[in-house]
Amino acid sequence: MTRALILLRRRLVGSIFVLLIVVIGSFLLLEAAPGDAVDAYIVSTGGDAGMIELLRHRWGLDQSELTRLANYLWALLHLDLGQSITFSRPIREIILERLPTTLILMGSATALSFGLGSALGIFAGARPGSFRDRFLSIGSLALYAVPGFWLGLVLIVVFAVDLRWLPIGGIETIASGKAGFSRSADIATHLVLPVSALGFIYLALYLRMMRAGMAEAWRQDFVLAARARGLPRRRIVLAHVARNALLPLVTMLGLQSAQMLGGSVVIESVFAVPGLGRLAQEAVAGRDTPLLLGIILVSAVLVVAINLLVDLAYAFLDPRVGASEAGA
C-alpha cells in the first residue's frame, strides 16, 4: 500500500506539469492558426465592420494574446472553463453532457480490443508456428492496416444498410420515450457498430503483442523448467507463459489511450455519435477556441488518469516497479 501511495504521489505531481504544458501549448497553437470565431461568424451570417468590432470586444478577442492566456489560466485555477462562443453556454456544462458518451464508447472499445485481443493472442501463442498461429497473425496484420473510418463505413453498409440489423448512427433512438432497461438496450444496439469499428483496430495490436510476448516467454528458463516437471500444457500456458506476456499489454493499454481518444473523434463523426469528438469537430468549424481548449484539457486529464491507473496496475502486477519508485 505504501509503494502505491508513493507512486501515486509522484505521478500526480508530474501530471500537473504535463497538463500545464498541454494547456499553454494548445493555446499558443490555436492562436497561431489563421482566423477566429468572429471570422467564422461573419462568414456564416454576414456583418459590417461595426459588428466585427463589437463581437471582438464581447468575446475578448481584442485583448493581447498574453492577456488572454493569463486570464484563461486564472480561470482554470477556479475550475472555470469559460463560455462557449458557439453555444453561448458554460463549457463545463457542454462537456459534462458529451463526456459520458465518449467514455462509454472508449471503455467498450477498450474492453473489446484488450479482452478479445488478449484471448486470441493466447490462443495463437499457445502453439507457436501452428496453422491457427499463422492465420491469426496474418489476419491481425491485415486488420491493423485498415483505416478506422473505412471500417466504420463498411460496417454501416453491410449491417445497417444491406442487412438492416443495426441502426446507422446516433447514440439512441430520437424521441423513443424508452426508459430503464429498454433505453439501455437501445443505446447498446446503437453502440455495436461504432465500438466494433474503434475496437477492432486495436484488437489486432493487442493480439500481435500477446502472441509475440508468449513466443518470447516459451524460451525462458522458468517455462522450460515447468515443462521438464511435466506440468499440463494448459497450466503452463495460462499460469506461466500468458501471465508474463500480459505485462507489456498493460503498458500498451496506457500508451494507446491517447490514440483511442483520437480515434473516437473519427468514429463519432462517421456514426454521428454526440461525444467529445463530435463536439471538437463543431468547435473547430466555429473557431470556438475556448471550447476546443476545454475539450483538449479534459482529454488530457482522461489520458493522464488512464496512464495513472495503468501505472498502479503495473506496480501491482510487477512489485519491482513500485519498489524502484519508493527507493528513488
PDB file of N, CA, C and O in Angstrom, residues 183-246:
ATOM      1  N   ARG A 183     -34.177   1.515 -22.633  1.00  0.00           N
ATOM      2  CA  ARG A 183     -33.290   2.555 -23.144  1.00  0.00           C
ATOM      3  C   ARG A 183     -31.843   2.063 -23.180  1.00  0.00           C
ATOM      4  O   ARG A 183     -31.108   2.347 -24.128  1.00  0.00           O
ATOM      5  N   SER A 184     -31.415   1.340 -22.135  1.00  0.00           N
ATOM      6  CA  SER A 184     -30.056   0.798 -22.113  1.00  0.00           C
ATOM      7  C   SER A 184     -29.826  -0.156 -23.278  1.00  0.00           C
ATOM      8  O   SER A 184     -28.763  -0.135 -23.919  1.00  0.00           O
ATOM      9  N   ALA A 185     -30.824  -0.995 -23.564  1.00  0.00           N
ATOM     10  CA  ALA A 185     -30.706  -1.921 -24.690  1.00  0.00           C
ATOM     11  C   ALA A 185     -30.652  -1.160 -26.010  1.00  0.00           C
ATOM     12  O   ALA A 185     -29.910  -1.539 -26.934  1.00  0.00           O
ATOM     13  N   ASP A 186     -31.392  -0.070 -26.116  1.00  0.00           N
ATOM     14  CA  ASP A 186     -31.383   0.729 -27.339  1.00  0.00           C
ATOM     15  C   ASP A 186     -30.022   1.392 -27.542  1.00  0.00           C
ATOM     16  O   ASP A 186     -29.487   1.413 -28.660  1.00  0.00           O
ATOM     17  N   ILE A 187     -29.450   1.929 -26.460  1.00  0.00           N
ATOM     18  CA  ILE A 187     -28.117   2.540 -26.546  1.00  0.00           C
ATOM     19  C   ILE A 187     -27.072   1.492 -26.914  1.00  0.00           C
ATOM     20  O   ILE A 187     -26.184   1.738 -27.743  1.00  0.00           O
ATOM     21  N   ALA A 188     -27.165   0.312 -26.297  1.00  0.00           N
ATOM     22  CA  ALA A 188     -26.210  -0.758 -26.597  1.00  0.00           C
ATOM     23  C   ALA A 188     -26.298  -1.172 -28.072  1.00  0.00           C
ATOM     24  O   ALA A 188     -25.263  -1.428 -28.718  1.00  0.00           O
ATOM     25  N   THR A 189     -27.506  -1.204 -28.614  1.00  0.00           N
ATOM     26  CA  THR A 189     -27.672  -1.552 -30.027  1.00  0.00           C
ATOM     27  C   THR A 189     -27.020  -0.509 -30.932  1.00  0.00           C
ATOM     28  O   THR A 189     -26.373  -0.848 -31.929  1.00  0.00           O
ATOM     29  N   HIS A 190     -27.179   0.764 -30.583  1.00  0.00           N
ATOM     30  CA  HIS A 190     -26.578   1.829 -31.380  1.00  0.00           C
ATOM     31  C   HIS A 190     -25.053   1.840 -31.273  1.00  0.00           C
ATOM     32  O   HIS A 190     -24.373   2.344 -32.175  1.00  0.00           O
ATOM     33  N   LEU A 191     -24.512   1.302 -30.180  1.00  0.00           N
ATOM     34  CA  LEU A 191     -23.065   1.340 -29.969  1.00  0.00           C
ATOM     35  C   LEU A 191     -22.332   0.155 -30.583  1.00  0.00           C
ATOM     36  O   LEU A 191     -21.098   0.157 -30.616  1.00  0.00           O
ATOM     37  N   VAL A 192     -23.068  -0.843 -31.064  1.00  0.00           N
ATOM     38  CA  VAL A 192     -22.407  -2.045 -31.587  1.00  0.00           C
ATOM     39  C   VAL A 192     -21.455  -1.704 -32.730  1.00  0.00           C
ATOM     40  O   VAL A 192     -20.276  -2.101 -32.730  1.00  0.00           O
ATOM     41  N   LEU A 193     -21.907  -0.952 -33.713  1.00  0.00           N
ATOM     42  CA  LEU A 193     -21.076  -0.641 -34.880  1.00  0.00           C
ATOM     43  C   LEU A 193     -19.923   0.301 -34.544  1.00  0.00           C
ATOM     44  O   LEU A 193     -18.775   0.020 -34.927  1.00  0.00           O
ATOM     45  N   PRO A 194     -20.151   1.430 -33.860  1.00  0.00           N
ATOM     46  CA  PRO A 194     -19.001   2.287 -33.544  1.00  0.00           C
ATOM     47  C   PRO A 194     -17.979   1.631 -32.633  1.00  0.00           C
ATOM     48  O   PRO A 194     -16.772   1.831 -32.806  1.00  0.00           O
ATOM     49  N   VAL A 195     -18.435   0.850 -31.656  1.00  0.00           N
ATOM     50  CA  VAL A 195     -17.492   0.158 -30.773  1.00  0.00           C
ATOM     51  C   VAL A 195     -16.690  -0.872 -31.560  1.00  0.00           C
ATOM     52  O   VAL A 195     -15.478  -1.017 -31.366  1.00  0.00           O
ATOM     53  N   SER A 196     -17.337  -1.573 -32.470  1.00  0.00           N
ATOM     54  CA  SER A 196     -16.633  -2.558 -33.290  1.00  0.00           C
ATOM     55  C   SER A 196     -15.612  -1.874 -34.194  1.00  0.00           C
ATOM     56  O   SER A 196     -14.473  -2.348 -34.331  1.00  0.00           O
ATOM     57  N   ALA A 197     -15.997  -0.768 -34.820  1.00  0.00           N
ATOM     58  CA  ALA A 197     -15.080  -0.064 -35.719  1.00  0.00           C
ATOM     59  C   ALA A 197     -13.864   0.473 -34.966  1.00  0.00           C
ATOM     60  O   ALA A 197     -12.738   0.445 -35.481  1.00  0.00           O
ATOM     61  N   LEU A 198     -14.077   0.975 -33.751  1.00  0.00           N
ATOM     62  CA  LEU A 198     -12.966   1.511 -32.967  1.00  0.00           C
ATOM     63  C   LEU A 198     -12.159   0.417 -32.301  1.00  0.00           C
ATOM     64  O   LEU A 198     -10.923   0.523 -32.202  1.00  0.00           O
ATOM     65  N   GLY A 199     -12.811  -0.651 -31.858  1.00  0.00           N
ATOM     66  CA  GLY A 199     -12.118  -1.679 -31.091  1.00  0.00           C
ATOM     67  C   GLY A 199     -11.343  -2.668 -31.933  1.00  0.00           C
ATOM     68  O   GLY A 199     -10.278  -3.147 -31.510  1.00  0.00           O
ATOM     69  N   PHE A 200     -11.823  -2.971 -33.126  1.00  0.00           N
ATOM     70  CA  PHE A 200     -11.171  -3.991 -33.946  1.00  0.00           C
ATOM     71  C   PHE A 200      -9.762  -3.585 -34.374  1.00  0.00           C
ATOM     72  O   PHE A 200      -8.890  -4.434 -34.522  1.00  0.00           O
ATOM     73  N   ILE A 201      -9.537  -2.297 -34.585  1.00  0.00           N
ATOM     74  CA  ILE A 201      -8.204  -1.849 -34.986  1.00  0.00           C
ATOM     75  C   ILE A 201      -7.189  -2.138 -33.885  1.00  0.00           C
ATOM     76  O   ILE A 201      -6.099  -2.664 -34.152  1.00  0.00           O
ATOM     77  N   TYR A 202      -7.547  -1.828 -32.651  1.00  0.00           N
ATOM     78  CA  TYR A 202      -6.623  -2.042 -31.542  1.00  0.00           C
ATOM     79  C   TYR A 202      -6.623  -3.494 -31.073  1.00  0.00           C
ATOM     80  O   TYR A 202      -5.671  -3.930 -30.428  1.00  0.00           O
ATOM     81  N   LEU A 203      -7.694  -4.216 -31.389  1.00  0.00           N
ATOM     82  CA  LEU A 203      -7.710  -5.654 -31.115  1.00  0.00           C
ATOM     83  C   LEU A 203      -6.547  -6.337 -31.814  1.00  0.00           C
ATOM     84  O   LEU A 203      -5.871  -7.202 -31.234  1.00  0.00           O
ATOM     85  N   ALA A 204      -6.296  -5.964 -33.060  1.00  0.00           N
ATOM     86  CA  ALA A 204      -5.192  -6.561 -33.812  1.00  0.00           C
ATOM     87  C   ALA A 204      -3.852  -6.277 -33.153  1.00  0.00           C
ATOM     88  O   ALA A 204      -2.958  -7.133 -33.121  1.00  0.00           O
ATOM     89  N   LEU A 205      -3.708  -5.080 -32.592  1.00  0.00           N
ATOM     90  CA  LEU A 205      -2.449  -4.720 -31.939  1.00  0.00           C
ATOM     91  C   LEU A 205      -2.214  -5.570 -30.690  1.00  0.00           C
ATOM     92  O   LEU A 205      -1.119  -6.099 -30.481  1.00  0.00           O
ATOM     93  N   TYR A 206      -3.242  -5.691 -29.864  1.00  0.00           N
ATOM     94  CA  TYR A 206      -3.092  -6.480 -28.639  1.00  0.00           C
ATOM     95  C   TYR A 206      -2.883  -7.962 -28.962  1.00  0.00           C
ATOM     96  O   TYR A 206      -2.140  -8.657 -28.251  1.00  0.00           O
ATOM     97  N   LEU A 207      -3.528  -8.452 -29.998  1.00  0.00           N
ATOM     98  CA  LEU A 207      -3.338  -9.846 -30.406  1.00  0.00           C
ATOM     99  C   LEU A 207      -1.881 -10.101 -30.785  1.00  0.00           C
ATOM    100  O   LEU A 207      -1.274 -11.084 -30.330  1.00  0.00           O
ATOM    101  N   ARG A 208      -1.319  -9.218 -31.589  1.00  0.00           N
ATOM    102  CA  ARG A 208       0.060  -9.418 -32.047  1.00  0.00           C
ATOM    103  C   ARG A 208       1.047  -9.260 -30.880  1.00  0.00           C
ATOM    104  O   ARG A 208       2.047  -9.984 -30.816  1.00  0.00           O
ATOM    105  N   MET A 209       0.778  -8.327 -29.975  1.00  0.00           N
ATOM    106  CA  MET A 209       1.672  -8.149 -28.833  1.00  0.00           C
ATOM    107  C   MET A 209       1.630  -9.346 -27.902  1.00  0.00           C
ATOM    108  O   MET A 209       2.666  -9.810 -27.411  1.00  0.00           O
ATOM    109  N   MET A 210       0.432  -9.855 -27.643  1.00  0.00           N
ATOM    110  CA  MET A 210       0.311 -11.023 -26.773  1.00  0.00           C
ATOM    111  C   MET A 210       0.975 -12.235 -27.415  1.00  0.00           C
ATOM    112  O   MET A 210       1.695 -12.992 -26.748  1.00  0.00           O
ATOM    113  N   ARG A 211       0.773 -12.411 -28.699  1.00  0.00           N
ATOM    114  CA  ARG A 211       1.368 -13.540 -29.395  1.00  0.00           C
ATOM    115  C   ARG A 211       2.891 -13.444 -29.373  1.00  0.00           C
ATOM    116  O   ARG A 211       3.590 -14.428 -29.125  1.00  0.00           O
ATOM    117  N   ALA A 212       3.442 -12.233 -29.618  1.00  0.00           N
ATOM    118  CA  ALA A 212       4.889 -12.045 -29.587  1.00  0.00           C
ATOM    119  C   ALA A 212       5.452 -12.246 -28.184  1.00  0.00           C
ATOM    120  O   ALA A 212       6.525 -12.843 -28.005  1.00  0.00           O
ATOM    121  N   GLY A 213       4.716 -11.760 -27.174  1.00  0.00           N
ATOM    122  CA  GLY A 213       5.171 -11.954 -25.797  1.00  0.00           C
ATOM    123  C   GLY A 213       5.181 -13.412 -25.387  1.00  0.00           C
ATOM    124  O   GLY A 213       6.094 -13.862 -24.687  1.00  0.00           O
ATOM    125  N   MET A 214       4.195 -14.162 -25.821  1.00  0.00           N
ATOM    126  CA  MET A 214       4.156 -15.582 -25.497  1.00  0.00           C
ATOM    127  C   MET A 214       5.252 -16.339 -26.235  1.00  0.00           C
ATOM    128  O   MET A 214       5.853 -17.276 -25.683  1.00  0.00           O
ATOM    129  N   ALA A 215       5.520 -15.963 -27.491  1.00  0.00           N
ATOM    130  CA  ALA A 215       6.597 -16.617 -28.226  1.00  0.00           C
ATOM    131  C   ALA A 215       7.939 -16.397 -27.528  1.00  0.00           C
ATOM    132  O   ALA A 215       8.794 -17.300 -27.504  1.00  0.00           O
ATOM    133  N   GLU A 216       8.128 -15.225 -26.935  1.00  0.00           N
ATOM    134  CA  GLU A 216       9.356 -14.956 -26.191  1.00  0.00           C
ATOM    135  C   GLU A 216       9.384 -15.712 -24.869  1.00  0.00           C
ATOM    136  O   GLU A 216      10.421 -16.213 -24.437  1.00  0.00           O
ATOM    137  N   ALA A 217       8.206 -15.789 -24.210  1.00  0.00           N
ATOM    138  CA  ALA A 217       8.155 -16.458 -22.904  1.00  0.00           C
ATOM    139  C   ALA A 217       8.411 -17.953 -23.016  1.00  0.00           C
ATOM    140  O   ALA A 217       8.938 -18.571 -22.081  1.00  0.00           O
ATOM    141  N   TRP A 218       8.045 -18.563 -24.148  1.00  0.00           N
ATOM    142  CA  TRP A 218       8.269 -20.004 -24.303  1.00  0.00           C
ATOM    143  C   TRP A 218       9.748 -20.357 -24.221  1.00  0.00           C
ATOM    144  O   TRP A 218      10.092 -21.498 -23.868  1.00  0.00           O
ATOM    145  N   ARG A 219      10.626 -19.405 -24.514  1.00  0.00           N
ATOM    146  CA  ARG A 219      12.070 -19.689 -24.496  1.00  0.00           C
ATOM    147  C   ARG A 219      12.722 -19.388 -23.154  1.00  0.00           C
ATOM    148  O   ARG A 219      13.930 -19.571 -23.012  1.00  0.00           O
ATOM    149  N   GLN A 220      11.943 -18.911 -22.176  1.00  0.00           N
ATOM    150  CA  GLN A 220      12.504 -18.577 -20.873  1.00  0.00           C
ATOM    151  C   GLN A 220      12.765 -19.838 -20.046  1.00  0.00           C
ATOM    152  O   GLN A 220      12.118 -20.881 -20.227  1.00  0.00           O
ATOM    153  N   ASP A 221      13.696 -19.706 -19.112  1.00  0.00           N
ATOM    154  CA  ASP A 221      14.110 -20.861 -18.312  1.00  0.00           C
ATOM    155  C   ASP A 221      12.986 -21.388 -17.426  1.00  0.00           C
ATOM    156  O   ASP A 221      12.852 -22.608 -17.240  1.00  0.00           O
ATOM    157  N   PHE A 222      12.155 -20.474 -16.867  1.00  0.00           N
ATOM    158  CA  PHE A 222      11.118 -20.947 -15.953  1.00  0.00           C
ATOM    159  C   PHE A 222      10.051 -21.755 -16.701  1.00  0.00           C
ATOM    160  O   PHE A 222       9.446 -22.665 -16.131  1.00  0.00           O
ATOM    161  N   VAL A 223       9.841 -21.463 -17.980  1.00  0.00           N
ATOM    162  CA  VAL A 223       8.886 -22.241 -18.762  1.00  0.00           C
ATOM    163  C   VAL A 223       9.485 -23.608 -19.103  1.00  0.00           C
ATOM    164  O   VAL A 223       8.803 -24.634 -19.024  1.00  0.00           O
ATOM    165  N   LEU A 224      10.760 -23.606 -19.457  1.00  0.00           N
ATOM    166  CA  LEU A 224      11.426 -24.879 -19.723  1.00  0.00           C
ATOM    167  C   LEU A 224      11.430 -25.765 -18.477  1.00  0.00           C
ATOM    168  O   LEU A 224      11.243 -26.989 -18.566  1.00  0.00           O
ATOM    169  N   ALA A 225      11.630 -25.129 -17.305  1.00  0.00           N
ATOM    170  CA  ALA A 225      11.608 -25.905 -16.052  1.00  0.00           C
ATOM    171  C   ALA A 225      10.219 -26.471 -15.788  1.00  0.00           C
ATOM    172  O   ALA A 225      10.071 -27.611 -15.326  1.00  0.00           O
ATOM    173  N   ALA A 226       9.173 -25.679 -16.075  1.00  0.00           N
ATOM    174  CA  ALA A 226       7.803 -26.157 -15.869  1.00  0.00           C
ATOM    175  C   ALA A 226       7.481 -27.317 -16.806  1.00  0.00           C
ATOM    176  O   ALA A 226       6.827 -28.287 -16.404  1.00  0.00           O
ATOM    177  N   ARG A 227       7.969 -27.254 -18.022  1.00  0.00           N
ATOM    178  CA  ARG A 227       7.751 -28.358 -18.955  1.00  0.00           C
ATOM    179  C   ARG A 227       8.526 -29.599 -18.532  1.00  0.00           C
ATOM    180  O   ARG A 227       8.047 -30.731 -18.694  1.00  0.00           O
ATOM    181  N   ALA A 228       9.718 -29.389 -17.965  1.00  0.00           N
ATOM    182  CA  ALA A 228      10.516 -30.533 -17.503  1.00  0.00           C
ATOM    183  C   ALA A 228       9.871 -31.230 -16.312  1.00  0.00           C
ATOM    184  O   ALA A 228      10.034 -32.448 -16.137  1.00  0.00           O
ATOM    185  N   ARG A 229       9.123 -30.473 -15.504  1.00  0.00           N
ATOM    186  CA  ARG A 229       8.434 -31.084 -14.350  1.00  0.00           C
ATOM    187  C   ARG A 229       7.178 -31.828 -14.773  1.00  0.00           C
ATOM    188  O   ARG A 229       6.514 -32.444 -13.937  1.00  0.00           O
ATOM    189  N   GLY A 230       6.826 -31.746 -16.033  1.00  0.00           N
ATOM    190  CA  GLY A 230       5.665 -32.485 -16.524  1.00  0.00           C
ATOM    191  C   GLY A 230       4.334 -31.824 -16.259  1.00  0.00           C
ATOM    192  O   GLY A 230       3.299 -32.508 -16.234  1.00  0.00           O
ATOM    193  N   LEU A 231       4.317 -30.499 -16.063  1.00  0.00           N
ATOM    194  CA  LEU A 231       3.060 -29.796 -15.834  1.00  0.00           C
ATOM    195  C   LEU A 231       2.192 -29.835 -17.096  1.00  0.00           C
ATOM    196  O   LEU A 231       2.705 -29.863 -18.218  1.00  0.00           O
ATOM    197  N   PRO A 232       0.878 -29.861 -16.935  1.00  0.00           N
ATOM    198  CA  PRO A 232      -0.015 -29.860 -18.107  1.00  0.00           C
ATOM    199  C   PRO A 232       0.216 -28.612 -18.967  1.00  0.00           C
ATOM    200  O   PRO A 232       0.484 -27.526 -18.450  1.00  0.00           O
ATOM    201  N   ARG A 233       0.085 -28.780 -20.275  1.00  0.00           N
ATOM    202  CA  ARG A 233       0.342 -27.662 -21.182  1.00  0.00           C
ATOM    203  C   ARG A 233      -0.603 -26.488 -20.932  1.00  0.00           C
ATOM    204  O   ARG A 233      -0.198 -25.327 -21.004  1.00  0.00           O
ATOM    205  N   ARG A 234      -1.863 -26.782 -20.625  1.00  0.00           N
ATOM    206  CA  ARG A 234      -2.817 -25.707 -20.363  1.00  0.00           C
ATOM    207  C   ARG A 234      -2.374 -24.864 -19.172  1.00  0.00           C
ATOM    208  O   ARG A 234      -2.478 -23.636 -19.195  1.00  0.00           O
ATOM    209  N   ARG A 235      -1.872 -25.518 -18.127  1.00  0.00           N
ATOM    210  CA  ARG A 235      -1.423 -24.787 -16.943  1.00  0.00           C
ATOM    211  C   ARG A 235      -0.182 -23.955 -17.259  1.00  0.00           C
ATOM    212  O   ARG A 235      -0.039 -22.831 -16.775  1.00  0.00           O
ATOM    213  N   ILE A 236       0.712 -24.497 -18.052  1.00  0.00           N
ATOM    214  CA  ILE A 236       1.919 -23.746 -18.429  1.00  0.00           C
ATOM    215  C   ILE A 236       1.535 -22.499 -19.232  1.00  0.00           C
ATOM    216  O   ILE A 236       2.072 -21.406 -18.998  1.00  0.00           O
ATOM    217  N   VAL A 237       0.582 -22.672 -20.147  1.00  0.00           N
ATOM    218  CA  VAL A 237       0.179 -21.549 -20.999  1.00  0.00           C
ATOM    219  C   VAL A 237      -0.450 -20.440 -20.169  1.00  0.00           C
ATOM    220  O   VAL A 237      -0.091 -19.256 -20.298  1.00  0.00           O
ATOM    221  N   LEU A 238      -1.389 -20.799 -19.294  1.00  0.00           N
ATOM    222  CA  LEU A 238      -2.142 -19.780 -18.565  1.00  0.00           C
ATOM    223  C   LEU A 238      -1.380 -19.229 -17.362  1.00  0.00           C
ATOM    224  O   LEU A 238      -1.379 -18.015 -17.124  1.00  0.00           O
ATOM    225  N   ALA A 239      -0.727 -20.086 -16.600  1.00  0.00           N
ATOM    226  CA  ALA A 239      -0.104 -19.646 -15.352  1.00  0.00           C
ATOM    227  C   ALA A 239       1.295 -19.087 -15.535  1.00  0.00           C
ATOM    228  O   ALA A 239       1.754 -18.290 -14.707  1.00  0.00           O
ATOM    229  N   HIS A 240       1.988 -19.456 -16.580  1.00  0.00           N
ATOM    230  CA  HIS A 240       3.378 -19.035 -16.743  1.00  0.00           C
ATOM    231  C   HIS A 240       3.584 -18.173 -17.992  1.00  0.00           C
ATOM    232  O   HIS A 240       4.064 -17.043 -17.891  1.00  0.00           O
ATOM    233  N   VAL A 241       3.219 -18.708 -19.158  1.00  0.00           N
ATOM    234  CA  VAL A 241       3.515 -18.001 -20.412  1.00  0.00           C
ATOM    235  C   VAL A 241       2.636 -16.760 -20.561  1.00  0.00           C
ATOM    236  O   VAL A 241       3.127 -15.647 -20.754  1.00  0.00           O
ATOM    237  N   ALA A 242       1.301 -16.941 -20.492  1.00  0.00           N
ATOM    238  CA  ALA A 242       0.384 -15.820 -20.714  1.00  0.00           C
ATOM    239  C   ALA A 242       0.511 -14.762 -19.634  1.00  0.00           C
ATOM    240  O   ALA A 242       0.400 -13.561 -19.918  1.00  0.00           O
ATOM    241  N   ARG A 243       0.754 -15.153 -18.410  1.00  0.00           N
ATOM    242  CA  ARG A 243       0.848 -14.182 -17.319  1.00  0.00           C
ATOM    243  C   ARG A 243       2.021 -13.239 -17.527  1.00  0.00           C
ATOM    244  O   ARG A 243       1.907 -12.031 -17.296  1.00  0.00           O
ATOM    245  N   ASN A 244       3.148 -13.756 -17.954  1.00  0.00           N
ATOM    246  CA  ASN A 244       4.313 -12.907 -18.191  1.00  0.00           C
ATOM    247  C   ASN A 244       4.170 -12.086 -19.475  1.00  0.00           C
ATOM    248  O   ASN A 244       4.702 -10.974 -19.564  1.00  0.00           O
ATOM    249  N   ALA A 245       3.471 -12.623 -20.461  1.00  0.00           N
ATOM    250  CA  ALA A 245       3.262 -11.875 -21.699  1.00  0.00           C
ATOM    251  C   ALA A 245       2.239 -10.762 -21.535  1.00  0.00           C
ATOM    252  O   ALA A 245       2.139  -9.869 -22.386  1.00  0.00           O
ATOM    253  N   LEU A 246       1.475 -10.789 -20.430  1.00  0.00           N
ATOM    254  CA  LEU A 246       0.431  -9.796 -20.217  1.00  0.00           C
ATOM    255  C   LEU A 246       0.981  -8.441 -19.795  1.00  0.00           C
ATOM    256  O   LEU A 246       0.340  -7.413 -20.041  1.00  0.00           O
TER     257      LEU A 246
END
